[in-house]
Short mmCIF file of N, CA, C and O in Angstrom, two decimals:
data_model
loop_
_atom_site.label_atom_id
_atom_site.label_comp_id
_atom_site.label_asym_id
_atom_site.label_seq_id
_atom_site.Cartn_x
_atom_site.Cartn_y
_atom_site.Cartn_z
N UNK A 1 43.63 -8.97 20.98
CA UNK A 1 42.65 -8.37 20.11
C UNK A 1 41.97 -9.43 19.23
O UNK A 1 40.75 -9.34 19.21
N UNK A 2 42.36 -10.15 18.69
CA UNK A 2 42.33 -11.58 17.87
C UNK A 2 41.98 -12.28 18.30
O UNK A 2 41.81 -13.17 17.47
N UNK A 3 41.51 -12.75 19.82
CA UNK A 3 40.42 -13.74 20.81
C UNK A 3 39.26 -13.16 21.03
O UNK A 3 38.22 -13.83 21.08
N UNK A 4 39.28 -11.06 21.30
CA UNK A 4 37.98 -10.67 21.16
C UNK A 4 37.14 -10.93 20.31
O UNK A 4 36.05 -11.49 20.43
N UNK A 5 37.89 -10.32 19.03
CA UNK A 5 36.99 -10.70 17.75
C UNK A 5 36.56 -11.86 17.43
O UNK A 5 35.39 -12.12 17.16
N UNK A 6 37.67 -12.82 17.45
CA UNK A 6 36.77 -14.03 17.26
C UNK A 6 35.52 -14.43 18.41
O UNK A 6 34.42 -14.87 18.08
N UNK A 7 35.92 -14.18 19.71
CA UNK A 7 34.44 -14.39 20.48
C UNK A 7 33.12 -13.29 20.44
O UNK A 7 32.06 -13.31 21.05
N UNK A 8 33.56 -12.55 19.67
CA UNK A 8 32.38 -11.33 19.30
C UNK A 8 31.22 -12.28 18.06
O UNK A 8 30.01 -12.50 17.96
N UNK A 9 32.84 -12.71 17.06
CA UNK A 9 31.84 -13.36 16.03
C UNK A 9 31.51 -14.11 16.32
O UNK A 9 30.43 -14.46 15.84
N UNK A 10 32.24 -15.04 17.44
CA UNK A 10 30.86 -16.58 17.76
C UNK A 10 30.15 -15.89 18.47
O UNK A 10 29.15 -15.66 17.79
N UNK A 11 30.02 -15.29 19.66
CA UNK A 11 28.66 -14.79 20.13
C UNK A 11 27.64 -14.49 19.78
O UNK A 11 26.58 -14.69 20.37
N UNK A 12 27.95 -13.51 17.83
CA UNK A 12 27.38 -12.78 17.06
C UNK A 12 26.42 -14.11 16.64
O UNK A 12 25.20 -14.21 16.66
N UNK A 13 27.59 -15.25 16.17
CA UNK A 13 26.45 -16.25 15.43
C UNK A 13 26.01 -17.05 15.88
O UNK A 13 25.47 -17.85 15.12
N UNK A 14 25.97 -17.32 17.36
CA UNK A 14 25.21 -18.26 18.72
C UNK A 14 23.66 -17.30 18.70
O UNK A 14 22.55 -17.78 18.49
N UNK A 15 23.92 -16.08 18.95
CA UNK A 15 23.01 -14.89 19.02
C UNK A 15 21.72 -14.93 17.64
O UNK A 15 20.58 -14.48 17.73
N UNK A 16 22.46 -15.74 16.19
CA UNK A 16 21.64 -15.33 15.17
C UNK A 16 21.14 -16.58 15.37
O UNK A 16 20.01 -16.64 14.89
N UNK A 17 21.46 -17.59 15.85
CA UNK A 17 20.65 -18.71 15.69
C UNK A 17 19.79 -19.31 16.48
O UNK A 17 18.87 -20.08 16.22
N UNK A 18 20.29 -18.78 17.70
CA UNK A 18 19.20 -18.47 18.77
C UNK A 18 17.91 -18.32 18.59
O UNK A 18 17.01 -19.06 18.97
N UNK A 19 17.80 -16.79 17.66
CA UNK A 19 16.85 -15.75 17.28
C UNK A 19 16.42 -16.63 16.43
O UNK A 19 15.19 -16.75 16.43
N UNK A 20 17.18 -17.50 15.45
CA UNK A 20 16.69 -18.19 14.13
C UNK A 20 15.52 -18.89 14.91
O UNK A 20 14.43 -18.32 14.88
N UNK A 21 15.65 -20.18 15.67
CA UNK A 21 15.15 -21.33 16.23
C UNK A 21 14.40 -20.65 16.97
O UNK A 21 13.37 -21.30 16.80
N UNK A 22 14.12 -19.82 17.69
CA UNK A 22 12.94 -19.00 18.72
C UNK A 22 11.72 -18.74 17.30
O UNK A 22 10.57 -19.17 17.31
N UNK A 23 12.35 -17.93 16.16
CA UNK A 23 10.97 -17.58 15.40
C UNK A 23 10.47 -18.55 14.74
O UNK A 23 9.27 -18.61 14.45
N UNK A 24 11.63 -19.73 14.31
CA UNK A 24 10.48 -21.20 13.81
C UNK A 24 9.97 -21.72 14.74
O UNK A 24 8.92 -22.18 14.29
N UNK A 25 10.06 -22.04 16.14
CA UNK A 25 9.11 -22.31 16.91
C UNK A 25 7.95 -21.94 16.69
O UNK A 25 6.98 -22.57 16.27
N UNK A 26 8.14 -20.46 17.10
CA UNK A 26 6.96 -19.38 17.53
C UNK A 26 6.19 -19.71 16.23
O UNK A 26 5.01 -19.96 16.45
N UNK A 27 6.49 -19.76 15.18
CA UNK A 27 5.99 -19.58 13.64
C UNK A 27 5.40 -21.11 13.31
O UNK A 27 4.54 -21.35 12.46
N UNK A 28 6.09 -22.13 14.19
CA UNK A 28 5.19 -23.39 13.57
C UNK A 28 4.42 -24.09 14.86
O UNK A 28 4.11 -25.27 15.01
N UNK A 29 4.26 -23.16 15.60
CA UNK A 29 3.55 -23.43 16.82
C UNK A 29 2.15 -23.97 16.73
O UNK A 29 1.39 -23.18 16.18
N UNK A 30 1.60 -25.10 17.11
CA UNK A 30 0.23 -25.22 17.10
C UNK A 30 -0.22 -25.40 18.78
O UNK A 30 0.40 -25.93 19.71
N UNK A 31 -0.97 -25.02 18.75
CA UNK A 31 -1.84 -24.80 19.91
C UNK A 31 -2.38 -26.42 20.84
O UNK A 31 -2.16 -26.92 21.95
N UNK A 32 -3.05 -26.73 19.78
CA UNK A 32 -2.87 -28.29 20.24
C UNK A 32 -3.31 -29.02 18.45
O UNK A 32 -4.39 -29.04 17.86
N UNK A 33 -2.10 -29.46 18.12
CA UNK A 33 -2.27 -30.47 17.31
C UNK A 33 -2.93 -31.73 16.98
O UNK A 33 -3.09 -32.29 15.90
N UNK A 34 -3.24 -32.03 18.09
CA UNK A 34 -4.39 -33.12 17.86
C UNK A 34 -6.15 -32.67 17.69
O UNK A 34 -7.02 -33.42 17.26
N UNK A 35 -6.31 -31.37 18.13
CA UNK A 35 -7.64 -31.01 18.25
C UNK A 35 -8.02 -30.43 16.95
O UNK A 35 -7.27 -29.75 16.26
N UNK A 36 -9.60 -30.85 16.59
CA UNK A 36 -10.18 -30.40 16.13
C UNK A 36 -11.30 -29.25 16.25
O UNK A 36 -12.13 -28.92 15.41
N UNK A 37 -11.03 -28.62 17.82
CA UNK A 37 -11.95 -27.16 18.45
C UNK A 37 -11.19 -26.02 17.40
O UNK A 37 -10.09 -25.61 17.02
N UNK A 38 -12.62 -25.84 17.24
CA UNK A 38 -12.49 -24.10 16.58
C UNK A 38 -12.48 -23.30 17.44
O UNK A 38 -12.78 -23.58 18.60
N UNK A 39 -12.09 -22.02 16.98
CA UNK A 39 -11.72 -20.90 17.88
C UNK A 39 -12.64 -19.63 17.26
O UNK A 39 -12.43 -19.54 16.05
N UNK A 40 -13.19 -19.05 17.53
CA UNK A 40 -13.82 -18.03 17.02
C UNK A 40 -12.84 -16.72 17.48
O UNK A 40 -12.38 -16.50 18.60
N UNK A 41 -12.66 -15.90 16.18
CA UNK A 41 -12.00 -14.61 16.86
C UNK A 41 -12.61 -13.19 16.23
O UNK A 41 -13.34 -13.14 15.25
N UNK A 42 -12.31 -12.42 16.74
CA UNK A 42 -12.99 -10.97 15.62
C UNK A 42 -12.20 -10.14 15.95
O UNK A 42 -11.76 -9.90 17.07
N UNK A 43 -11.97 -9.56 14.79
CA UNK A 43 -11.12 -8.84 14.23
C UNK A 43 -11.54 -7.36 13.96
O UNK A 43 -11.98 -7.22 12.82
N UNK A 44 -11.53 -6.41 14.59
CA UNK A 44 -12.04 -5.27 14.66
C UNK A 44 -11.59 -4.44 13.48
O UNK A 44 -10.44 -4.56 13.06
N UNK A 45 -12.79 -3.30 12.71
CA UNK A 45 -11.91 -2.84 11.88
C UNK A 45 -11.09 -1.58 12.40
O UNK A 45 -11.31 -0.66 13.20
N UNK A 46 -9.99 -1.98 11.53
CA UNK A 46 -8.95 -0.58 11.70
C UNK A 46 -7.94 -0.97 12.76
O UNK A 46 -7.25 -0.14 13.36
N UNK A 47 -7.88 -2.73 13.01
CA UNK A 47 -7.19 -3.27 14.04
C UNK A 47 -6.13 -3.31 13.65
O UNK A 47 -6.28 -3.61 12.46
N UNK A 48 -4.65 -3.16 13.92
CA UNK A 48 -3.14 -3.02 13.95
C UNK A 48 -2.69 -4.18 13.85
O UNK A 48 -3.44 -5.12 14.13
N UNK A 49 -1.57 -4.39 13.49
CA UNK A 49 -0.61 -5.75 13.94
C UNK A 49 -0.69 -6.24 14.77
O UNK A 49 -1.06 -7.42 14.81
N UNK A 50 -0.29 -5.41 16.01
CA UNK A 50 -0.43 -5.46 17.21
C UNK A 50 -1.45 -5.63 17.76
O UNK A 50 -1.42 -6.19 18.85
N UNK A 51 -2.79 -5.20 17.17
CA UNK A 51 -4.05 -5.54 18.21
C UNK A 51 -4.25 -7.16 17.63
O UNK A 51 -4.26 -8.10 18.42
N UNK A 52 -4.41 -7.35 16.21
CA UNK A 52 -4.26 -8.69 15.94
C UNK A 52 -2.91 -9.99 16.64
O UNK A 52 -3.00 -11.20 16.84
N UNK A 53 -2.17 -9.37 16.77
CA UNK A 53 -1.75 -10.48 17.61
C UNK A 53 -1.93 -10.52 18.92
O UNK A 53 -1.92 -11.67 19.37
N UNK A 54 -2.15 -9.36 19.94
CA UNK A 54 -2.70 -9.56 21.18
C UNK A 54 -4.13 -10.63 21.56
O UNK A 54 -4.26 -11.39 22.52
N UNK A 55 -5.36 -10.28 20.10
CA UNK A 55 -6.21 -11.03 20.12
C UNK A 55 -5.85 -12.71 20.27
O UNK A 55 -6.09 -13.48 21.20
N UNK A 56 -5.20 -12.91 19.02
CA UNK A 56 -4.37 -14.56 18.77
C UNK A 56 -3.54 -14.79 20.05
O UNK A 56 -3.52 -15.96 20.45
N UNK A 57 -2.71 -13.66 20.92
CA UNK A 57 -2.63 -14.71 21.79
C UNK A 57 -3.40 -14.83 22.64
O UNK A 57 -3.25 -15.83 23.35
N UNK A 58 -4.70 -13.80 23.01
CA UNK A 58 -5.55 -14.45 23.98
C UNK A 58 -6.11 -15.30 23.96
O UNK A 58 -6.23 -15.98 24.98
N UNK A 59 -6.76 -15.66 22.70
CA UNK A 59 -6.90 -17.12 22.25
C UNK A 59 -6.40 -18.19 22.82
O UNK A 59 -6.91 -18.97 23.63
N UNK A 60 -5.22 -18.16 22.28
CA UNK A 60 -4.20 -19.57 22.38
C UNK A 60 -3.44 -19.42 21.24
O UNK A 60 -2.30 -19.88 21.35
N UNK A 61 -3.78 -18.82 19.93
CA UNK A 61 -3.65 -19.13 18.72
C UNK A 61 -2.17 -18.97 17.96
O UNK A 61 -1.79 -19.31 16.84
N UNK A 62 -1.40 -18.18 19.31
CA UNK A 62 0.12 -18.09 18.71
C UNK A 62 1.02 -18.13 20.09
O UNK A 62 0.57 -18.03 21.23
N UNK A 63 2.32 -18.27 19.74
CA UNK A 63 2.79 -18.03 20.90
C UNK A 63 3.66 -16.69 21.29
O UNK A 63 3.75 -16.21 22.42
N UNK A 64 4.00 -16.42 20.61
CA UNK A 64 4.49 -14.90 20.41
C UNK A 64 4.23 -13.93 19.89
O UNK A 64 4.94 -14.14 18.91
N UNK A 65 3.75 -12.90 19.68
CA UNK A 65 3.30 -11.81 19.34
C UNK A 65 3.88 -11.09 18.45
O UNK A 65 3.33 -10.69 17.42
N UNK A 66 5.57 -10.78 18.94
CA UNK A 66 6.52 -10.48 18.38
C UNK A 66 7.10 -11.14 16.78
O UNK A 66 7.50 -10.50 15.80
N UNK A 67 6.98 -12.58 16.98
CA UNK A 67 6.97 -13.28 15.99
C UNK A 67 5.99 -13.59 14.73
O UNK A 67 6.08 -13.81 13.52
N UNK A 68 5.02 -13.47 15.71
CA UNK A 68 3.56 -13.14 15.06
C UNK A 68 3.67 -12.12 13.88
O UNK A 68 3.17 -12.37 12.78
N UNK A 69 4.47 -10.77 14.20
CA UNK A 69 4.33 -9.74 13.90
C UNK A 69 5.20 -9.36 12.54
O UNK A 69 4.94 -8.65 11.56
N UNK A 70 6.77 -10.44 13.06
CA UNK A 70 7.38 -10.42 11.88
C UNK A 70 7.57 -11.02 10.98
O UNK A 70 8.25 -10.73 10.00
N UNK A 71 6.80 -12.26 11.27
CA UNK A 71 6.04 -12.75 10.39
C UNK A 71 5.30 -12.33 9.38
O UNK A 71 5.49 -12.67 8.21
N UNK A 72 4.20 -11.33 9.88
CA UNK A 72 3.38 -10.86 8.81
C UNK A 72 4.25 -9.82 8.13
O UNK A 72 3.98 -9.52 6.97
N UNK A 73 5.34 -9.22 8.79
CA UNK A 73 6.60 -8.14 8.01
C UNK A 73 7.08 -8.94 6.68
O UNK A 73 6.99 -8.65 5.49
N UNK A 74 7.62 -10.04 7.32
CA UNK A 74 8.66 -10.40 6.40
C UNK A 74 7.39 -11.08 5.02
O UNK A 74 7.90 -11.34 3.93
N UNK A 75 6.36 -11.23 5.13
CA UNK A 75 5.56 -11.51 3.97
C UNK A 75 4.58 -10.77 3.34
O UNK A 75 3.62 -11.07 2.63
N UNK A 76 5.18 -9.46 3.86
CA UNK A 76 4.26 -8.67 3.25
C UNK A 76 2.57 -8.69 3.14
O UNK A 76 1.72 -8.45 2.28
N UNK A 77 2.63 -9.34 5.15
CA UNK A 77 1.04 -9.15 5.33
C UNK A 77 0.59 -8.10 6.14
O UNK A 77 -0.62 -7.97 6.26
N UNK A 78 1.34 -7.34 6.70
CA UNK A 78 1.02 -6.68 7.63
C UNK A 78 -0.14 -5.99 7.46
O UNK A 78 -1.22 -6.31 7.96
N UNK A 79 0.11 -4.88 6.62
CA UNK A 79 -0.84 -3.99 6.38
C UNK A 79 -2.14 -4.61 5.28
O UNK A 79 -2.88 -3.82 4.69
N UNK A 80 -2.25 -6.08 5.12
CA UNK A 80 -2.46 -6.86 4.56
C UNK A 80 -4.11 -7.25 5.31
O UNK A 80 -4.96 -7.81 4.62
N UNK A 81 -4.42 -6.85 6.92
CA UNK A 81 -5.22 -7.47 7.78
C UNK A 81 -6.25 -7.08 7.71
O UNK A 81 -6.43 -5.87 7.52
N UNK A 82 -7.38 -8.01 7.86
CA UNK A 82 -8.59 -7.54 7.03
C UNK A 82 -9.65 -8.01 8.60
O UNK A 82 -9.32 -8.91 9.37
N UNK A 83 -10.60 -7.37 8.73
CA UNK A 83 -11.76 -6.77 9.82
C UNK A 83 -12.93 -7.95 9.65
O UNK A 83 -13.64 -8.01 8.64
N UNK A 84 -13.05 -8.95 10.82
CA UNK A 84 -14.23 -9.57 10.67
C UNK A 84 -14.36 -10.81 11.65
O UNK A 84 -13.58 -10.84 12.60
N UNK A 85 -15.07 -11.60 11.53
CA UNK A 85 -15.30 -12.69 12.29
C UNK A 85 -14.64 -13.85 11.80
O UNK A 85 -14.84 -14.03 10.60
N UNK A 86 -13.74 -14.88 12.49
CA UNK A 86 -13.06 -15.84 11.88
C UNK A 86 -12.79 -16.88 12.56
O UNK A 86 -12.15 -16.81 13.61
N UNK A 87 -13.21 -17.94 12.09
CA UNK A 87 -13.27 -19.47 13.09
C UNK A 87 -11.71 -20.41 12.51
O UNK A 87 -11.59 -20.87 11.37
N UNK A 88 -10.97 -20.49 13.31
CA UNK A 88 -9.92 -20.95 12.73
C UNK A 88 -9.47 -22.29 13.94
O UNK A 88 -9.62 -22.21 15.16
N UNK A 89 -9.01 -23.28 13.31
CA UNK A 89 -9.08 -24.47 13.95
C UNK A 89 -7.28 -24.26 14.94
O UNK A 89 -6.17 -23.93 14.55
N UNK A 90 -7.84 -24.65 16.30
CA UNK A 90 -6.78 -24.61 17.10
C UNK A 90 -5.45 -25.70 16.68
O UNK A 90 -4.70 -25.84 17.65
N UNK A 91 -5.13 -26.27 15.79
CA UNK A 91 -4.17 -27.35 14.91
C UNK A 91 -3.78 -26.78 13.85
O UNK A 91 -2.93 -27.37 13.19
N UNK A 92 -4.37 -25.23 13.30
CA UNK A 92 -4.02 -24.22 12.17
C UNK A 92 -2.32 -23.90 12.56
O UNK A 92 -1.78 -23.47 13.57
N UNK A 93 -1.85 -24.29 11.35
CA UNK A 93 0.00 -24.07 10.67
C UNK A 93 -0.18 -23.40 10.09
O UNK A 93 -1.13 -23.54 9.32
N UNK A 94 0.80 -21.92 10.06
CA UNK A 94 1.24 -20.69 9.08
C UNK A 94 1.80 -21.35 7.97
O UNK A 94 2.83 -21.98 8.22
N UNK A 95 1.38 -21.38 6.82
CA UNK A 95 2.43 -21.82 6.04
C UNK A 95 4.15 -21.20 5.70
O UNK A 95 4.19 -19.98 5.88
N UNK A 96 4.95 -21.56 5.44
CA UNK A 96 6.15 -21.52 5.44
C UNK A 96 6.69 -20.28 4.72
O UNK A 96 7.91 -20.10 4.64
#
């Protein structure tokens, strides 16, 4: 019983750090860091989380969607997303 548990809890915390290192990727991802091409995107009004990050990744502009998403959760941007035309440089970092 005492070898399960302990391999439950390392699994548990192989599992959280996994997840950790996948969303700082995804989250400090640049597209291409050396470039200076803008990206034009538009932002429809009444567009979702979800439609905003489907847009960004057709772009190029993120790499995950998912991450994208909880991202804007965990900072209290979600419902935060605002409708319009936006030129954002393909070397653009989320800040931290």
């Amino acid at each position: 019983m005492r070898k399960i548990s302990l391999f439950l809890i390392s699994a548990m915390v192989v599992t959280g750090y996994l997840s950790y290192r996948s969303y700082v990727s995804a989250v400090n991802f640049e597209a291409n860091p050396d470039s200076d091409q803008r990206v034009s995107v538009t932002i429809p009004k009444g567009s979702s989380a979800d439609t905003v990050a489907d847009l960004l990744l057709e772009k190029g502009l993120i790499k995950s969607p998912l991450f994208f998403k909880l991202y804007l959760r965990s900072n209290g941007l979600a419902g935060k997303l605002k409708a319009g035309r936006f030129v954002l440089m393909e070397n653009y970092d989320l800040p931290a």
